[in-house]
Amino acid sequence: MDRFAAVERELRKAAPHLLLDVVTAALREQYGVKSVELRLADYGMTTLQVVSEAPLAEPVHIHDSPQGRAFGAQEPYVEPRATQGPVTAHLPVSVRGDRLGVLSVTAPESSCSPAGLAEMQQLCEALGHEILVAERDTDLYLLARRATRLTLAAEMQWQLLPGRSVARPEFSLGAHLEPAYAIFGDNFDWSVSAHHLTLTVTNGMGKGMEAALLTNLVVNALRNARRAGLDLPGQASLADQAVYAQHRGALHASVLLLRFDLATGEVEAVDAGSPRMWRLRGGDVAAVDFDAQLPLGMFEETEYVAEHFRVEPGDRLLIGSDGVYDSASAAGERYGERALARSLSAHRFLPSGQVPLAVLRDLRDYRGPAPLDDDALVACLDWFGRQSSTGDASTGDASA
């Protein structure tokens, strides 16, 4: 533990671009590691890109590589060997459920025992935290995540996001956007306090920069209202006024706002537009319908009303933008009519962080060769409930 604390101190003192050097030196000294490589997942979540000032290594695919196996399972993976000699192990780098990448080490077999891997995994967790802090001061890690150039609109949208996944004892949540390198109007945001999870999914009207600027205004207005202590209808109203003041009704944004009580599973919802939600409970998939209210910014001083429902331990919620459920097959059938429910059922055993990408892959297969003609956003939340002192999940007293 003293060794681990010493490395943490060195990471905190290191220049932002030298974090990997600190970890490499510690691994060589303490575990006899011969080589170290850090890879981060790209924006499309399809490849793992090497972190280097002048990257020479080729990307590796997440879905058919040893590194990808560790990234997907979020557990260390040791490559099989045909002969005696050093061992190559891959360790996931993540922060509070947000999967960042993989650290690969080649080390003596004695260093890659279960205990040794567990200790090295602790270093990976510390490294992940410092990478997120370092991104304020260097582009090194952001550059490593891109397999190709981002459009300006996409750059703006990705900088708005809180992460791609988050986990707490009461829930786990993941989300993804496509086309990852050219997204413009869709966005998601979340905030977790001691008592609540607030989740918003936004679909800005328009194309390109127009949509990106509109969504930036909406997300920041909602954050401003939330941080001012307004309730969910109040947050929607303030953002509505901000959009109307800027565009006078010429542009508007659709938003679904959700606020989960972490102790009881009670959910407050404001449906202001097009994002829609489905629930998987006990093997059955059903749409969760709300009273549709006006999108933000359509008219001056719109009043919003909250609705309520409850999630139960074991529930999975999936939220999709209209670029998902309105997308049509070659035969003209909308994806949200039947295929989305089949996809949600088919991937019920995947963790929530992997579901959005899996559903979007199914959407691409459903559409055939035609490219997406709109942004597509999928968010997936698994609800576990808060454990009581007896070990049972709390559901409160309200009915479902």
CSV table of C-alpha atoms in Angstrom, one decimal, residues 123-353:
chain,number,residue,atom,x,y,z
A,123,LEU,CA,-2.2,1.7,-10.6
A,124,CYS,CA,-4.4,1.7,-13.7
A,125,GLU,CA,-7.2,3.2,-11.7
A,126,ALA,CA,-5.0,5.9,-10.4
A,127,LEU,CA,-3.7,6.5,-13.9
A,128,GLY,CA,-7.3,6.8,-15.2
A,129,HIS,CA,-8.1,9.5,-12.7
A,130,GLU,CA,-5.0,11.5,-13.5
A,131,ILE,CA,-5.7,11.2,-17.3
A,132,LEU,CA,-9.1,12.9,-16.8
A,133,VAL,CA,-7.5,15.7,-14.8
A,134,ALA,CA,-4.6,16.1,-17.3
A,135,GLU,CA,-7.0,16.6,-20.2
A,136,ARG,CA,-7.6,20.1,-18.9
A,137,ASP,CA,-3.9,20.9,-19.7
A,138,THR,CA,-2.8,18.8,-22.6
A,139,ASP,CA,-4.3,17.5,-25.9
A,140,LEU,CA,-2.2,14.3,-25.8
A,141,TYR,CA,-5.0,12.0,-24.5
A,142,LEU,CA,-7.7,13.6,-26.6
A,143,LEU,CA,-5.7,13.3,-29.7
A,144,ALA,CA,-5.1,9.6,-29.0
A,145,ARG,CA,-8.8,9.0,-28.9
A,146,ARG,CA,-9.5,10.0,-32.5
A,147,ALA,CA,-9.0,7.5,-35.4
A,148,THR,CA,-9.8,10.3,-37.9
A,149,ARG,CA,-10.5,14.0,-37.8
A,150,LEU,CA,-13.6,15.2,-35.9
A,151,THR,CA,-15.8,17.8,-37.6
A,152,LEU,CA,-16.0,21.1,-35.6
A,153,ALA,CA,-19.6,20.3,-34.6
A,154,ALA,CA,-18.6,16.9,-33.3
A,155,GLU,CA,-15.7,18.4,-31.4
A,156,MET,CA,-18.1,20.7,-29.7
A,157,GLN,CA,-20.5,17.9,-28.8
A,158,TRP,CA,-17.9,15.5,-27.4
A,159,GLN,CA,-16.5,18.3,-25.2
A,160,LEU,CA,-20.0,18.8,-23.7
A,161,LEU,CA,-20.3,15.1,-22.6
A,162,PRO,CA,-19.8,14.1,-19.0
A,163,GLY,CA,-18.3,10.7,-20.1
A,164,ARG,CA,-19.5,7.6,-21.9
A,165,SER,CA,-20.5,5.6,-18.9
A,166,VAL,CA,-20.8,5.9,-15.1
A,167,ALA,CA,-21.5,3.4,-12.3
A,168,ARG,CA,-22.8,3.7,-8.8
A,169,PRO,CA,-24.0,1.0,-6.4
A,170,GLU,CA,-27.6,1.9,-7.3
A,171,PHE,CA,-27.2,2.0,-11.2
A,172,SER,CA,-24.9,1.7,-14.2
A,173,LEU,CA,-25.3,3.9,-17.2
A,174,GLY,CA,-23.8,4.1,-20.7
A,175,ALA,CA,-24.5,6.1,-23.8
A,176,HIS,CA,-23.1,6.5,-27.3
A,177,LEU,CA,-23.5,8.8,-30.3
A,178,GLU,CA,-23.2,8.1,-34.1
A,179,PRO,CA,-21.8,9.1,-36.5
A,180,ALA,CA,-19.1,9.6,-33.8
A,181,TYR,CA,-16.8,11.8,-35.9
A,182,ALA,CA,-19.6,13.9,-37.5
A,183,ILE,CA,-22.3,14.2,-34.8
A,184,PHE,CA,-24.0,17.6,-34.7
A,185,GLY,CA,-27.3,17.8,-32.7
A,186,ASP,CA,-27.7,14.9,-30.3
A,187,ASN,CA,-26.3,15.0,-26.8
A,188,PHE,CA,-26.6,13.4,-23.3
A,189,ASP,CA,-25.8,14.7,-19.9
A,190,TRP,CA,-25.9,13.4,-16.3
A,191,SER,CA,-25.2,14.5,-12.8
A,192,VAL,CA,-25.1,12.3,-9.7
A,193,SER,CA,-25.5,13.6,-6.1
A,194,ALA,CA,-25.9,11.8,-2.8
A,195,HIS,CA,-29.6,11.4,-3.4
A,196,HIS,CA,-30.4,11.7,-7.1
A,197,LEU,CA,-29.3,10.9,-10.6
A,198,THR,CA,-30.3,13.5,-13.2
A,199,LEU,CA,-30.2,12.4,-16.9
A,200,THR,CA,-31.0,14.4,-19.9
A,201,VAL,CA,-31.1,13.5,-23.6
A,202,THR,CA,-31.1,16.3,-26.1
A,203,ASN,CA,-31.9,16.4,-29.9
A,204,GLY,CA,-31.1,19.8,-31.3
A,205,MET,CA,-32.9,20.9,-34.5
A,206,GLY,CA,-31.0,21.5,-37.7
A,207,LYS,CA,-27.7,20.3,-39.2
A,208,GLY,CA,-24.0,20.9,-38.7
A,209,MET,CA,-22.9,23.8,-36.7
A,210,GLU,CA,-26.4,25.2,-36.3
A,211,ALA,CA,-27.5,22.1,-34.4
A,212,ALA,CA,-24.3,22.0,-32.4
A,213,LEU,CA,-24.6,25.6,-31.2
A,214,LEU,CA,-28.2,25.1,-30.3
A,215,THR,CA,-27.5,21.9,-28.3
A,216,ASN,CA,-24.6,23.7,-26.5
A,217,LEU,CA,-27.0,26.4,-25.5
A,218,VAL,CA,-29.6,23.9,-24.3
A,219,VAL,CA,-27.2,21.7,-22.3
A,220,ASN,CA,-25.5,24.7,-20.6
A,221,ALA,CA,-28.9,26.3,-19.8
A,222,LEU,CA,-30.1,23.0,-18.2
A,223,ARG,CA,-26.9,22.7,-16.2
A,224,ASN,CA,-27.2,26.3,-15.0
A,225,ALA,CA,-30.8,25.7,-13.9
A,226,ARG,CA,-29.9,22.4,-12.2
A,227,ARG,CA,-27.0,24.0,-10.4
A,228,ALA,CA,-29.2,26.9,-9.3
A,229,GLY,CA,-31.4,24.3,-7.5
A,230,LEU,CA,-34.5,24.5,-9.8
A,231,ASP,CA,-36.7,21.4,-10.0
A,232,LEU,CA,-37.1,19.5,-13.3
A,233,PRO,CA,-39.9,21.6,-14.8
A,234,GLY,CA,-38.0,24.7,-13.7
A,235,GLN,CA,-34.9,23.5,-15.5
A,236,ALA,CA,-37.0,22.9,-18.7
A,237,SER,CA,-38.6,26.3,-18.4
A,238,LEU,CA,-35.3,28.2,-18.0
A,239,ALA,CA,-33.7,26.4,-21.0
A,240,ASP,CA,-36.9,27.0,-23.0
A,241,GLN,CA,-36.6,30.7,-22.3
A,242,ALA,CA,-32.9,30.8,-23.2
A,243,VAL,CA,-33.5,29.1,-26.6
A,244,TYR,CA,-36.5,31.3,-27.4
A,245,ALA,CA,-34.6,34.5,-26.4
A,246,GLN,CA,-31.8,33.5,-28.8
A,247,HIS,CA,-33.9,32.2,-31.8
A,248,ARG,CA,-37.4,33.6,-31.3
A,249,GLY,CA,-39.0,30.2,-32.2
A,250,ALA,CA,-37.0,29.7,-35.4
A,251,LEU,CA,-35.1,26.8,-33.8
A,252,HIS,CA,-36.0,24.5,-31.0
A,253,ALA,CA,-34.6,21.4,-29.2
A,254,SER,CA,-36.3,18.2,-28.0
A,255,VAL,CA,-35.3,17.0,-24.6
A,256,LEU,CA,-36.2,14.2,-22.2
A,257,LEU,CA,-35.3,15.0,-18.6
A,258,LEU,CA,-35.3,12.3,-15.9
A,259,ARG,CA,-34.5,12.6,-12.2
A,260,PHE,CA,-34.0,9.3,-10.2
A,261,ASP,CA,-34.3,9.1,-6.4
A,262,LEU,CA,-31.4,6.8,-5.6
A,263,ALA,CA,-33.1,5.6,-2.4
A,264,THR,CA,-36.6,4.7,-3.7
A,265,GLY,CA,-36.4,4.4,-7.5
A,266,GLU,CA,-39.0,7.1,-7.9
A,267,VAL,CA,-38.5,8.9,-11.2
A,268,GLU,CA,-39.6,12.4,-12.2
A,269,ALA,CA,-39.8,13.0,-15.9
A,270,VAL,CA,-40.4,15.9,-18.3
A,271,ASP,CA,-40.9,15.0,-22.0
A,272,ALA,CA,-40.2,18.0,-24.1
A,273,GLY,CA,-39.9,16.5,-27.5
A,274,SER,CA,-38.6,13.5,-29.4
A,275,PRO,CA,-36.3,11.3,-27.4
A,276,ARG,CA,-38.2,8.1,-26.4
A,277,MET,CA,-37.7,5.4,-23.8
A,278,TRP,CA,-38.2,1.7,-23.5
A,279,ARG,CA,-38.1,-0.6,-20.4
A,280,LEU,CA,-36.9,-4.2,-20.2
A,281,ARG,CA,-38.4,-5.8,-17.1
A,282,GLY,CA,-38.5,-9.5,-16.5
A,283,GLY,CA,-37.8,-10.3,-20.2
A,284,ASP,CA,-40.6,-8.1,-21.5
A,285,VAL,CA,-39.9,-4.9,-23.5
A,286,ALA,CA,-42.4,-2.1,-23.4
A,287,ALA,CA,-42.3,1.6,-24.5
A,288,VAL,CA,-42.6,4.1,-21.6
A,289,ASP,CA,-44.9,6.8,-22.9
A,290,PHE,CA,-45.2,10.3,-21.5
A,291,ASP,CA,-47.5,13.2,-22.2
A,292,ALA,CA,-45.6,15.0,-25.0
A,293,GLN,CA,-44.9,18.6,-24.2
A,294,LEU,CA,-43.5,21.3,-26.5
A,295,PRO,CA,-39.9,21.3,-27.4
A,296,LEU,CA,-37.6,23.9,-25.8
A,297,GLY,CA,-37.7,27.3,-27.5
A,298,MET,CA,-40.7,26.8,-29.7
A,299,PHE,CA,-42.9,29.4,-27.9
A,300,GLU,CA,-42.3,32.1,-25.3
A,301,GLU,CA,-42.6,31.1,-21.6
A,302,THR,CA,-43.9,27.5,-22.1
A,303,GLU,CA,-44.8,25.9,-18.8
A,304,TYR,CA,-43.7,22.3,-18.2
A,305,VAL,CA,-45.2,19.6,-16.0
A,306,ALA,CA,-43.5,16.6,-14.4
A,307,GLU,CA,-44.8,13.1,-14.6
A,308,HIS,CA,-43.7,10.2,-12.3
A,309,PHE,CA,-43.0,6.5,-12.5
A,310,ARG,CA,-40.8,4.1,-10.6
A,311,VAL,CA,-38.0,1.8,-11.6
A,312,GLU,CA,-37.5,-1.5,-9.9
A,313,PRO,CA,-34.3,-3.5,-9.2
A,314,GLY,CA,-33.4,-5.4,-12.4
A,315,ASP,CA,-35.0,-2.9,-14.7
A,316,ARG,CA,-33.2,-1.7,-17.8
A,317,LEU,CA,-34.1,1.5,-19.5
A,318,LEU,CA,-33.1,2.4,-23.0
A,319,ILE,CA,-33.5,5.9,-24.5
A,320,GLY,CA,-33.1,6.6,-28.2
A,321,SER,CA,-33.2,9.7,-30.3
A,322,ASP,CA,-35.4,10.0,-33.4
A,323,GLY,CA,-32.4,9.1,-35.5
A,324,VAL,CA,-32.7,5.6,-33.9
A,325,TYR,CA,-36.3,4.8,-33.7
A,326,ASP,CA,-37.4,6.7,-36.8
A,327,SER,CA,-34.7,5.2,-39.0
A,328,ALA,CA,-36.2,3.0,-41.7
A,329,SER,CA,-35.2,-0.2,-43.3
A,330,ALA,CA,-34.9,-0.7,-47.1
A,331,ALA,CA,-38.6,-1.9,-46.9
A,332,GLY,CA,-39.6,1.3,-45.2
A,333,GLU,CA,-40.3,-0.1,-41.7
A,334,ARG,CA,-39.3,2.1,-38.8
A,335,TYR,CA,-36.6,0.6,-36.5
A,336,GLY,CA,-38.6,1.6,-33.4
A,337,GLU,CA,-41.7,-0.4,-34.3
A,338,ARG,CA,-40.3,-3.9,-33.6
A,339,ALA,CA,-36.6,-4.2,-34.3
A,340,LEU,CA,-35.5,-2.0,-31.4
A,341,ALA,CA,-37.3,-4.2,-28.9
A,342,ARG,CA,-35.7,-7.3,-30.4
A,343,SER,CA,-32.3,-5.7,-30.1
A,344,LEU,CA,-32.8,-4.7,-26.5
A,345,SER,CA,-33.9,-8.3,-25.7
A,346,ALA,CA,-31.0,-9.8,-27.6
A,347,HIS,CA,-28.4,-7.8,-25.7
A,348,ARG,CA,-30.0,-8.2,-22.2
A,349,PHE,CA,-26.9,-10.0,-20.9
A,350,LEU,CA,-24.5,-7.2,-21.9
A,351,PRO,CA,-23.5,-4.6,-19.3
A,352,SER,CA,-25.2,-1.2,-19.8
A,353,GLY,CA,-22.0,0.4,-21.0
